[in-house]
Short mmCIF file of N, CA and C in Angstrom, two decimals:
data_model
loop_
_atom_site.label_atom_id
_atom_site.label_comp_id
_atom_site.label_asym_id
_atom_site.label_seq_id
_atom_site.Cartn_x
_atom_site.Cartn_y
_atom_site.Cartn_z
N MET U 1230 0.85 -1.17 0.05
CA MET U 1230 0.00 -0.01 0.05
C MET U 1230 0.89 1.26 -0.02
N ASN U 1231 0.58 2.13 -0.90
CA ASN U 1231 1.29 3.37 -0.99
C ASN U 1231 0.80 4.39 0.08
N ASN U 1232 1.72 5.15 0.64
CA ASN U 1232 1.32 6.22 1.52
C ASN U 1232 2.36 7.38 1.38
N ALA U 1233 2.15 8.42 2.06
CA ALA U 1233 2.96 9.64 1.94
C ALA U 1233 4.49 9.31 2.14
N THR U 1234 4.73 8.69 3.25
CA THR U 1234 6.13 8.33 3.62
C THR U 1234 6.74 7.52 2.53
N SER U 1235 6.08 6.43 2.20
CA SER U 1235 6.71 5.53 1.21
C SER U 1235 6.90 6.15 -0.10
N ALA U 1236 5.93 7.08 -0.50
CA ALA U 1236 6.05 7.76 -1.81
C ALA U 1236 7.30 8.70 -1.81
N ILE U 1237 7.56 9.34 -0.74
CA ILE U 1237 8.75 10.30 -0.65
C ILE U 1237 10.00 9.35 -0.70
N GLU U 1238 10.03 8.24 0.07
CA GLU U 1238 11.18 7.38 0.05
C GLU U 1238 11.44 6.74 -1.27
N ASN U 1239 10.38 6.40 -2.01
CA ASN U 1239 10.59 5.75 -3.33
C ASN U 1239 11.12 6.77 -4.32
N TYR U 1240 10.66 8.01 -4.18
CA TYR U 1240 11.23 9.11 -5.00
C TYR U 1240 12.74 9.28 -4.77
N ILE U 1241 13.15 9.36 -3.46
CA ILE U 1241 14.54 9.59 -3.14
C ILE U 1241 15.36 8.40 -3.55
N PHE U 1242 14.97 7.19 -3.22
CA PHE U 1242 15.73 5.96 -3.63
C PHE U 1242 15.77 5.85 -5.15
N GLY U 1243 14.70 6.20 -5.88
CA GLY U 1243 14.68 6.15 -7.28
C GLY U 1243 15.68 7.19 -7.93
N LYS U 1244 15.65 8.40 -7.46
CA LYS U 1244 16.47 9.49 -7.93
C LYS U 1244 17.90 9.16 -7.60
N ASP U 1245 18.18 8.99 -6.27
CA ASP U 1245 19.56 8.84 -5.81
C ASP U 1245 20.22 7.59 -6.47
N GLY U 1246 19.48 6.47 -6.60
CA GLY U 1246 20.05 5.22 -7.06
C GLY U 1246 19.90 4.97 -8.50
N ASN U 1247 19.37 5.88 -9.29
CA ASN U 1247 19.10 5.73 -10.72
C ASN U 1247 18.20 4.55 -10.97
N ARG U 1248 17.07 4.59 -10.30
CA ARG U 1248 16.07 3.46 -10.47
C ARG U 1248 14.70 4.14 -10.84
N PRO U 1249 14.53 4.51 -12.07
CA PRO U 1249 13.32 5.22 -12.46
C PRO U 1249 12.08 4.39 -12.19
N ASP U 1250 12.14 3.11 -12.20
CA ASP U 1250 11.00 2.26 -11.98
C ASP U 1250 10.38 2.47 -10.57
N LEU U 1251 11.15 2.88 -9.63
CA LEU U 1251 10.59 3.21 -8.30
C LEU U 1251 9.61 4.33 -8.35
N LEU U 1252 9.64 5.21 -9.28
CA LEU U 1252 8.75 6.35 -9.30
C LEU U 1252 7.29 5.99 -9.50
N GLN U 1253 7.03 4.69 -9.95
CA GLN U 1253 5.65 4.31 -9.98
C GLN U 1253 5.07 4.16 -8.61
N HIS U 1254 5.90 4.06 -7.57
CA HIS U 1254 5.45 3.98 -6.22
C HIS U 1254 5.53 5.36 -5.51
N ALA U 1255 5.83 6.42 -6.25
CA ALA U 1255 6.04 7.73 -5.70
C ALA U 1255 5.00 8.69 -6.36
N PHE U 1256 4.72 8.60 -7.62
CA PHE U 1256 3.93 9.57 -8.33
C PHE U 1256 2.73 8.95 -8.98
N SER U 1257 1.64 9.64 -9.06
CA SER U 1257 0.53 9.16 -9.88
C SER U 1257 0.92 9.35 -11.36
N PRO U 1258 0.21 8.63 -12.25
CA PRO U 1258 0.62 8.78 -13.70
C PRO U 1258 0.55 10.23 -14.23
N ASP U 1259 -0.39 10.98 -13.74
CA ASP U 1259 -0.52 12.37 -14.24
C ASP U 1259 0.01 13.48 -13.32
N ALA U 1260 0.98 13.03 -12.45
CA ALA U 1260 1.49 14.05 -11.47
C ALA U 1260 2.21 15.20 -12.15
N THR U 1261 2.34 16.27 -11.36
CA THR U 1261 2.94 17.47 -11.84
C THR U 1261 4.19 17.80 -11.01
N LEU U 1262 5.28 18.17 -11.55
CA LEU U 1262 6.52 18.69 -10.96
C LEU U 1262 6.72 20.10 -11.22
N ASN U 1263 6.89 20.93 -10.25
CA ASN U 1263 7.25 22.33 -10.39
C ASN U 1263 8.60 22.58 -9.74
N VAL U 1264 9.48 23.21 -10.42
CA VAL U 1264 10.83 23.46 -9.89
C VAL U 1264 11.12 24.98 -10.00
N LEU U 1265 11.47 25.51 -8.85
CA LEU U 1265 11.93 26.92 -8.80
C LEU U 1265 13.37 26.84 -8.42
N VAL U 1266 14.24 27.28 -9.37
CA VAL U 1266 15.70 27.26 -9.13
C VAL U 1266 16.15 28.68 -8.89
N LYS U 1267 16.82 28.86 -7.71
CA LYS U 1267 17.31 30.19 -7.32
C LYS U 1267 18.79 30.30 -7.38
N THR U 1268 19.43 29.54 -8.26
CA THR U 1268 20.82 29.48 -8.49
C THR U 1268 21.10 29.26 -9.96
N SER U 1269 22.30 29.69 -10.39
CA SER U 1269 22.65 29.47 -11.76
C SER U 1269 23.54 28.20 -11.98
N THR U 1270 23.82 27.45 -10.93
CA THR U 1270 24.73 26.35 -11.02
C THR U 1270 24.08 24.98 -11.39
N ILE U 1271 22.75 24.94 -11.56
CA ILE U 1271 22.06 23.79 -12.00
C ILE U 1271 20.79 24.27 -12.72
N LEU U 1272 20.35 23.43 -13.64
CA LEU U 1272 19.20 23.69 -14.47
C LEU U 1272 18.20 22.60 -14.36
N PHE U 1273 16.94 23.00 -14.28
CA PHE U 1273 15.79 22.04 -14.41
C PHE U 1273 14.66 22.80 -15.14
N PRO U 1274 13.79 22.09 -15.82
CA PRO U 1274 12.67 22.75 -16.45
C PRO U 1274 11.74 23.23 -15.31
N PRO U 1275 11.06 24.32 -15.47
CA PRO U 1275 10.14 24.87 -14.43
C PRO U 1275 8.93 24.00 -14.11
N SER U 1276 8.54 23.25 -15.13
CA SER U 1276 7.31 22.41 -14.95
C SER U 1276 7.40 21.15 -15.81
N VAL U 1277 6.96 20.00 -15.21
CA VAL U 1277 6.98 18.75 -15.88
C VAL U 1277 5.66 18.06 -15.60
N GLN U 1278 5.06 17.52 -16.65
CA GLN U 1278 3.78 16.87 -16.43
C GLN U 1278 3.86 15.34 -16.71
N GLY U 1279 3.44 14.54 -15.78
CA GLY U 1279 3.34 13.10 -15.95
C GLY U 1279 4.54 12.36 -15.34
N ARG U 1280 4.24 11.21 -14.77
CA ARG U 1280 5.28 10.38 -14.08
C ARG U 1280 6.42 10.01 -15.01
N GLU U 1281 6.14 9.65 -16.21
CA GLU U 1281 7.32 9.28 -17.17
C GLU U 1281 8.20 10.40 -17.43
N ASP U 1282 7.64 11.55 -17.64
CA ASP U 1282 8.45 12.75 -17.92
C ASP U 1282 9.21 13.17 -16.60
N ILE U 1283 8.60 12.99 -15.50
CA ILE U 1283 9.31 13.33 -14.23
C ILE U 1283 10.46 12.35 -14.03
N ALA U 1284 10.29 11.08 -14.36
CA ALA U 1284 11.39 10.09 -14.24
C ALA U 1284 12.45 10.49 -15.26
N GLU U 1285 12.15 10.94 -16.35
CA GLU U 1285 13.19 11.30 -17.39
C GLU U 1285 14.01 12.45 -16.81
N VAL U 1286 13.38 13.50 -16.27
CA VAL U 1286 14.07 14.67 -15.72
C VAL U 1286 14.82 14.36 -14.52
N LEU U 1287 14.19 13.74 -13.49
CA LEU U 1287 14.73 13.63 -12.16
C LEU U 1287 15.57 12.36 -11.96
N VAL U 1288 15.44 11.40 -12.81
CA VAL U 1288 16.27 10.21 -12.68
C VAL U 1288 17.16 9.96 -13.91
N ARG U 1289 16.60 9.67 -15.05
CA ARG U 1289 17.40 9.30 -16.17
C ARG U 1289 18.46 10.38 -16.61
N SER U 1290 17.91 11.60 -16.88
CA SER U 1290 18.83 12.74 -17.25
C SER U 1290 19.76 13.11 -16.19
N PHE U 1291 19.23 13.18 -14.97
CA PHE U 1291 19.96 13.53 -13.83
C PHE U 1291 21.21 12.60 -13.60
N SER U 1292 20.95 11.23 -13.74
CA SER U 1292 21.99 10.34 -13.50
C SER U 1292 23.07 10.26 -14.62
N LEU U 1293 22.74 10.89 -15.75
CA LEU U 1293 23.84 11.01 -16.77
C LEU U 1293 24.95 11.95 -16.37
N GLN U 1294 24.58 12.93 -15.47
CA GLN U 1294 25.59 13.88 -15.03
C GLN U 1294 26.15 13.61 -13.55
N TYR U 1295 25.29 13.05 -12.71
CA TYR U 1295 25.72 12.95 -11.32
C TYR U 1295 25.75 11.52 -10.80
N GLU U 1296 26.62 11.23 -9.82
CA GLU U 1296 26.67 9.96 -9.15
C GLU U 1296 26.97 10.21 -7.66
N ASN U 1297 26.96 9.16 -6.87
CA ASN U 1297 27.21 9.30 -5.41
C ASN U 1297 26.16 10.28 -4.83
N VAL U 1298 24.88 10.09 -5.22
CA VAL U 1298 23.86 11.03 -4.82
C VAL U 1298 23.21 10.64 -3.50
N TYR U 1299 23.14 11.59 -2.56
CA TYR U 1299 22.48 11.34 -1.30
C TYR U 1299 21.53 12.52 -1.00
N THR U 1300 20.28 12.18 -0.90
CA THR U 1300 19.30 13.26 -0.59
C THR U 1300 18.68 13.01 0.77
N PHE U 1301 18.60 14.04 1.55
CA PHE U 1301 18.06 13.91 2.89
C PHE U 1301 16.92 14.85 3.10
N CYS U 1302 15.88 14.36 3.72
CA CYS U 1302 14.66 15.20 4.11
C CYS U 1302 14.81 15.46 5.56
N PHE U 1303 14.64 16.65 6.05
CA PHE U 1303 14.77 17.00 7.42
C PHE U 1303 13.45 17.00 8.19
N GLY U 1304 13.57 16.49 9.39
CA GLY U 1304 12.33 16.51 10.20
C GLY U 1304 11.69 15.10 10.21
N THR U 1305 10.49 15.03 10.74
CA THR U 1305 9.71 13.86 10.87
C THR U 1305 9.07 13.44 9.57
N PRO U 1306 9.13 12.16 9.23
CA PRO U 1306 8.31 11.74 8.03
C PRO U 1306 6.87 12.05 8.21
N PRO U 1307 6.09 12.27 7.13
CA PRO U 1307 4.64 12.51 7.29
C PRO U 1307 3.91 11.33 7.78
N LYS U 1308 2.77 11.52 8.33
CA LYS U 1308 1.90 10.42 8.74
C LYS U 1308 1.46 9.72 7.50
N PRO U 1309 1.31 8.41 7.45
CA PRO U 1309 1.02 7.66 6.23
C PRO U 1309 -0.20 8.20 5.48
N ASP U 1310 -1.18 8.73 6.24
CA ASP U 1310 -2.41 9.27 5.45
C ASP U 1310 -2.30 10.75 5.19
N ALA U 1311 -1.16 11.30 5.27
CA ALA U 1311 -1.04 12.81 5.04
C ALA U 1311 -1.38 13.16 3.58
N ASN U 1312 -2.07 14.31 3.41
CA ASN U 1312 -2.36 14.74 2.06
C ASN U 1312 -1.32 15.74 1.58
N VAL U 1313 -0.50 16.35 2.51
CA VAL U 1313 0.51 17.26 2.11
C VAL U 1313 1.70 17.05 3.07
N HIS U 1314 2.92 17.43 2.56
CA HIS U 1314 4.10 17.38 3.44
C HIS U 1314 5.09 18.43 2.93
N LYS U 1315 5.66 19.17 3.85
CA LYS U 1315 6.65 20.23 3.39
C LYS U 1315 7.86 19.95 4.30
N CYS U 1316 9.03 20.02 3.67
CA CYS U 1316 10.24 19.81 4.46
C CYS U 1316 11.38 20.48 3.68
N LYS U 1317 12.42 20.79 4.43
CA LYS U 1317 13.71 21.21 3.86
C LYS U 1317 14.44 19.94 3.39
N TRP U 1318 15.35 20.05 2.42
CA TRP U 1318 16.11 18.96 1.94
C TRP U 1318 17.59 19.37 1.76
N LEU U 1319 18.46 18.40 1.74
CA LEU U 1319 19.84 18.59 1.38
C LEU U 1319 20.29 17.52 0.39
N VAL U 1320 21.04 17.86 -0.59
CA VAL U 1320 21.58 16.78 -1.48
C VAL U 1320 23.12 16.96 -1.55
N GLY U 1321 23.81 15.87 -1.64
CA GLY U 1321 25.23 15.90 -1.93
C GLY U 1321 25.53 14.91 -3.04
N MET U 1322 26.42 15.22 -4.01
CA MET U 1322 26.61 14.35 -5.13
C MET U 1322 27.98 14.74 -5.81
N SER U 1323 28.46 13.93 -6.70
CA SER U 1323 29.63 14.26 -7.50
C SER U 1323 29.26 14.28 -8.97
N THR U 1324 29.97 15.07 -9.73
CA THR U 1324 29.69 15.15 -11.18
C THR U 1324 30.50 14.06 -11.78
N LYS U 1325 30.04 13.34 -12.72
CA LYS U 1325 30.73 12.23 -13.40
C LYS U 1325 31.81 12.72 -14.21
N ALA U 1326 31.72 13.85 -14.92
CA ALA U 1326 32.72 14.33 -15.80
C ALA U 1326 34.00 14.85 -15.11
N THR U 1327 33.82 15.48 -13.98
CA THR U 1327 34.95 16.12 -13.36
C THR U 1327 35.31 15.71 -11.89
N GLY U 1328 34.40 14.95 -11.32
CA GLY U 1328 34.57 14.53 -9.87
C GLY U 1328 34.27 15.69 -8.91
N GLU U 1329 33.89 16.86 -9.49
CA GLU U 1329 33.59 18.04 -8.59
C GLU U 1329 32.36 17.71 -7.77
N LEU U 1330 32.34 18.20 -6.62
CA LEU U 1330 31.18 17.91 -5.67
C LEU U 1330 30.12 18.99 -5.85
N ARG U 1331 28.89 18.56 -5.63
CA ARG U 1331 27.80 19.56 -5.52
C ARG U 1331 27.02 19.24 -4.25
N VAL U 1332 26.75 20.37 -3.49
CA VAL U 1332 25.95 20.20 -2.31
C VAL U 1332 24.85 21.29 -2.44
N GLY U 1333 23.59 20.84 -2.33
CA GLY U 1333 22.44 21.82 -2.49
C GLY U 1333 21.47 21.61 -1.42
N CYS U 1334 20.57 22.58 -1.43
CA CYS U 1334 19.46 22.57 -0.46
C CYS U 1334 18.24 23.33 -0.94
N GLY U 1335 17.18 23.10 -0.27
CA GLY U 1335 15.95 23.81 -0.64
C GLY U 1335 14.76 23.19 0.13
N GLU U 1336 13.60 23.21 -0.53
CA GLU U 1336 12.39 22.81 0.11
C GLU U 1336 11.55 21.94 -0.78
N TYR U 1337 10.96 20.85 -0.25
CA TYR U 1337 9.97 20.06 -1.00
C TYR U 1337 8.59 20.49 -0.43
N HIS U 1338 7.65 20.53 -1.35
CA HIS U 1338 6.16 20.63 -0.91
C HIS U 1338 5.43 19.52 -1.75
N TRP U 1339 4.98 18.57 -1.06
CA TRP U 1339 4.36 17.40 -1.66
C TRP U 1339 2.79 17.52 -1.45
N VAL U 1340 2.08 17.11 -2.44
CA VAL U 1340 0.62 16.95 -2.36
C VAL U 1340 0.28 15.47 -2.74
N PHE U 1341 -0.45 14.79 -1.93
CA PHE U 1341 -0.74 13.36 -2.16
C PHE U 1341 -2.21 13.14 -2.47
N SER U 1342 -2.44 12.10 -3.24
CA SER U 1342 -3.83 11.67 -3.53
C SER U 1342 -4.29 10.84 -2.30
N PRO U 1343 -5.53 11.23 -1.72
CA PRO U 1343 -5.97 10.43 -0.59
C PRO U 1343 -6.33 9.04 -1.00
N GLN U 1344 -6.70 8.87 -2.28
CA GLN U 1344 -7.12 7.47 -2.71
C GLN U 1344 -5.90 6.59 -2.93
N SER U 1345 -4.84 7.11 -3.61
CA SER U 1345 -3.78 6.18 -3.96
C SER U 1345 -2.63 6.29 -2.99
N GLY U 1346 -2.42 7.43 -2.27
CA GLY U 1346 -1.26 7.69 -1.48
C GLY U 1346 -0.09 8.14 -2.27
N LEU U 1347 -0.17 8.26 -3.55
CA LEU U 1347 0.87 8.71 -4.46
C LEU U 1347 0.85 10.22 -4.54
N ALA U 1348 2.06 10.75 -4.90
CA ALA U 1348 2.16 12.24 -5.07
C ALA U 1348 1.44 12.60 -6.37
N ILE U 1349 0.58 13.68 -6.23
CA ILE U 1349 -0.02 14.20 -7.48
C ILE U 1349 0.65 15.53 -7.83
N GLN U 1350 1.42 16.07 -6.89
CA GLN U 1350 2.21 17.24 -7.19
C GLN U 1350 3.48 17.31 -6.25
N LEU U 1351 4.55 17.72 -6.87
CA LEU U 1351 5.79 17.90 -6.10
C LEU U 1351 6.30 19.30 -6.52
N SER U 1352 6.50 20.22 -5.59
CA SER U 1352 7.11 21.53 -5.87
C SER U 1352 8.48 21.49 -5.22
N ILE U 1353 9.53 21.72 -5.99
CA ILE U 1353 10.86 21.75 -5.42
C ILE U 1353 11.44 23.14 -5.57
N THR U 1354 11.97 23.64 -4.54
CA THR U 1354 12.64 24.95 -4.57
C THR U 1354 14.08 24.60 -4.35
N ILE U 1355 14.97 25.06 -5.19
CA ILE U 1355 16.41 24.87 -5.04
C ILE U 1355 17.03 26.20 -4.60
N GLU U 1356 17.39 26.38 -3.41
CA GLU U 1356 17.93 27.60 -2.85
C GLU U 1356 19.37 27.78 -3.26
N HIS U 1357 20.14 26.71 -3.03
CA HIS U 1357 21.55 26.74 -3.31
C HIS U 1357 22.03 25.42 -3.98
N MET U 1358 22.92 25.52 -4.80
CA MET U 1358 23.65 24.38 -5.29
C MET U 1358 25.08 24.73 -5.48
N LEU U 1359 25.85 24.36 -4.39
CA LEU U 1359 27.28 24.83 -4.28
C LEU U 1359 28.20 23.87 -5.02
N GLU U 1360 29.22 24.39 -5.53
CA GLU U 1360 30.27 23.64 -6.16
C GLU U 1360 31.47 23.55 -5.21
N CYS U 1361 31.96 22.33 -4.91
CA CYS U 1361 33.01 22.14 -3.98
C CYS U 1361 34.12 21.36 -4.75
N PRO U 1362 35.36 21.66 -4.54
CA PRO U 1362 36.47 20.99 -5.17
C PRO U 1362 36.45 19.47 -4.89
N SER U 1363 36.88 18.68 -5.89
CA SER U 1363 36.90 17.27 -5.74
C SER U 1363 37.87 16.81 -4.58
N LEU U 1364 38.79 17.65 -4.19
CA LEU U 1364 39.69 17.23 -3.11
C LEU U 1364 38.96 17.02 -1.77
N HIS U 1365 37.72 17.57 -1.65
CA HIS U 1365 36.90 17.45 -0.45
C HIS U 1365 35.99 16.23 -0.55
N MET U 1366 36.13 15.39 -1.59
CA MET U 1366 35.24 14.24 -1.80
C MET U 1366 35.13 13.32 -0.56
N ARG U 1367 36.24 12.88 -0.02
CA ARG U 1367 36.17 11.94 1.13
C ARG U 1367 35.47 12.61 2.32
N LYS U 1368 35.80 13.82 2.68
CA LYS U 1368 35.25 14.49 3.80
C LYS U 1368 33.73 14.61 3.70
N ILE U 1369 33.26 15.06 2.47
CA ILE U 1369 31.83 15.27 2.25
C ILE U 1369 31.08 13.95 2.15
N MET U 1370 31.61 12.98 1.44
CA MET U 1370 30.98 11.73 1.35
C MET U 1370 30.90 10.98 2.70
N ASP U 1371 31.99 11.06 3.53
CA ASP U 1371 31.90 10.48 4.82
C ASP U 1371 30.91 11.10 5.77
N TRP U 1372 30.76 12.42 5.59
CA TRP U 1372 29.77 13.23 6.32
C TRP U 1372 28.36 12.69 5.99
N LEU U 1373 28.05 12.67 4.67
CA LEU U 1373 26.77 12.29 4.20
C LEU U 1373 26.44 10.79 4.48
N GLN U 1374 27.39 9.92 4.29
CA GLN U 1374 27.19 8.49 4.50
C GLN U 1374 27.00 8.14 6.01
N GLY U 1375 27.46 9.01 6.93
CA GLY U 1375 27.30 8.78 8.32
C GLY U 1375 25.99 9.28 8.91
N ARG U 1376 25.10 9.85 8.12
CA ARG U 1376 23.81 10.40 8.54
C ARG U 1376 22.74 9.31 8.33
N SER U 1377 21.64 9.52 9.14
CA SER U 1377 20.39 8.74 8.91
C SER U 1377 19.86 9.04 7.52
N TYR U 1378 19.44 8.05 6.75
CA TYR U 1378 19.05 8.26 5.33
C TYR U 1378 17.78 7.64 4.99
N PRO U 1379 16.81 8.25 4.39
CA PRO U 1379 16.81 9.59 3.89
C PRO U 1379 16.25 10.64 4.86
N TRP U 1380 15.74 10.14 5.99
CA TRP U 1380 15.11 11.11 6.97
C TRP U 1380 16.26 11.42 7.97
N CYS U 1381 16.46 12.74 8.27
CA CYS U 1381 17.54 13.18 9.08
C CYS U 1381 17.17 14.37 9.83
N GLU U 1382 17.63 14.50 11.04
CA GLU U 1382 17.44 15.74 11.79
C GLU U 1382 18.45 16.82 11.36
N SER U 1383 18.02 18.05 11.11
CA SER U 1383 18.91 19.03 10.67
C SER U 1383 20.04 19.30 11.69
N THR U 1384 19.77 19.14 13.00
CA THR U 1384 20.79 19.34 13.94
C THR U 1384 21.94 18.32 13.83
N ASP U 1385 21.56 17.08 13.45
CA ASP U 1385 22.62 16.06 13.19
C ASP U 1385 23.48 16.42 11.96
N MET U 1386 22.85 16.93 10.93
CA MET U 1386 23.54 17.30 9.73
C MET U 1386 24.48 18.42 9.99
N LEU U 1387 23.98 19.43 10.75
CA LEU U 1387 24.82 20.64 11.14
C LEU U 1387 25.89 20.30 12.04
N GLU U 1388 25.66 19.53 13.07
CA GLU U 1388 26.70 19.31 14.04
C GLU U 1388 27.87 18.39 13.50
N SER U 1389 27.51 17.59 12.53
CA SER U 1389 28.54 16.75 11.93
C SER U 1389 29.24 17.22 10.73
N ALA U 1390 28.81 18.33 10.18
CA ALA U 1390 29.36 18.89 8.95
C ALA U 1390 30.85 19.17 9.05
N PRO U 1391 31.62 18.81 8.02
CA PRO U 1391 33.05 19.16 8.03
C PRO U 1391 33.16 20.65 7.93
N PRO U 1392 34.24 21.20 8.52
CA PRO U 1392 34.36 22.69 8.50
C PRO U 1392 34.97 23.16 7.16
N LEU U 1393 34.15 23.16 6.09
CA LEU U 1393 34.59 23.57 4.80
C LEU U 1393 33.84 24.82 4.37
N THR U 1394 34.56 25.81 3.91
CA THR U 1394 34.00 27.08 3.48
C THR U 1394 32.91 26.88 2.41
N CYS U 1395 33.10 25.94 1.52
CA CYS U 1395 32.23 25.74 0.34
C CYS U 1395 30.82 25.32 0.86
N LEU U 1396 30.71 24.81 2.08
CA LEU U 1396 29.41 24.32 2.59
C LEU U 1396 28.60 25.44 3.33
N GLN U 1397 29.18 26.52 3.64
CA GLN U 1397 28.56 27.49 4.56
C GLN U 1397 27.19 28.00 4.16
N PRO U 1398 26.88 28.32 2.86
CA PRO U 1398 25.63 28.79 2.51
C PRO U 1398 24.53 27.72 2.68
N VAL U 1399 24.87 26.52 2.45
CA VAL U 1399 23.90 25.39 2.62
C VAL U 1399 23.57 25.18 4.06
N LEU U 1400 24.67 25.19 4.91
CA LEU U 1400 24.49 24.94 6.32
C LEU U 1400 23.71 26.13 6.97
N ALA U 1401 23.95 27.29 6.45
CA ALA U 1401 23.22 28.50 7.01
C ALA U 1401 21.75 28.39 6.71
N TYR U 1402 21.45 27.85 5.51
CA TYR U 1402 20.01 27.71 5.10
C TYR U 1402 19.29 26.63 5.98
N ILE U 1403 20.00 25.51 6.13
CA ILE U 1403 19.50 24.42 6.93
C ILE U 1403 19.27 24.90 8.41
N ALA U 1404 20.09 25.77 8.93
CA ALA U 1404 20.00 26.19 10.24
C ALA U 1404 18.77 27.09 10.58
N THR U 1405 18.23 27.67 9.51
CA THR U 1405 17.12 28.63 9.73
C THR U 1405 15.82 27.93 9.78
#
C-alpha cells in the first residue's frame, strides 16, 4: 500500500540510485512537478507533467551527469495518510565528468492523492547548489554516509558537517 512516507522514500531511492522504476510507487501517472531554481549552477525545467516525464528529468537525465547522490529530508516523516508534506532537503553528489562535488538545499512541498497515497504534485525549490572541489570528496561523502538516510534531523547534519567554506551557505540555510 502506498502512503505519503513511502512515496517520498521511493522518489529519493529512485532518484539517488538511478532507479526510475521506483517512481511508479511515488507519483500518480498524471503527477505534476514544479521546480523553482534560485541559483545558476544547476538547471531544471520549471514544470514537468506526468510520471514518465518526471522520471526522465529527475532520474534518467540527472543520472547522466551525477553519481554518489544522497538526498536527505529534514524532520519527521509525514503520517502515512497525510495529504501534504513540506520539508527542507539537502543533497550531496559528485559530477561524473569532473569529480567536482555539488551540495545543494531547498524545500519540498508534496501533495498526495488520498485515494492512492501517491504524489499528485511535487514542488521543489532549489535555494543553493554549491560547487566544492573534488579534493573534499572523502570528507563530504563520509559526512553524508554517516547520517540517517533519507530522513535526518537538521541538527545532526549541522553538528557533523566538516568545516569547509564551500558548505557554509547550505549549512546556514538548513540552520534557519
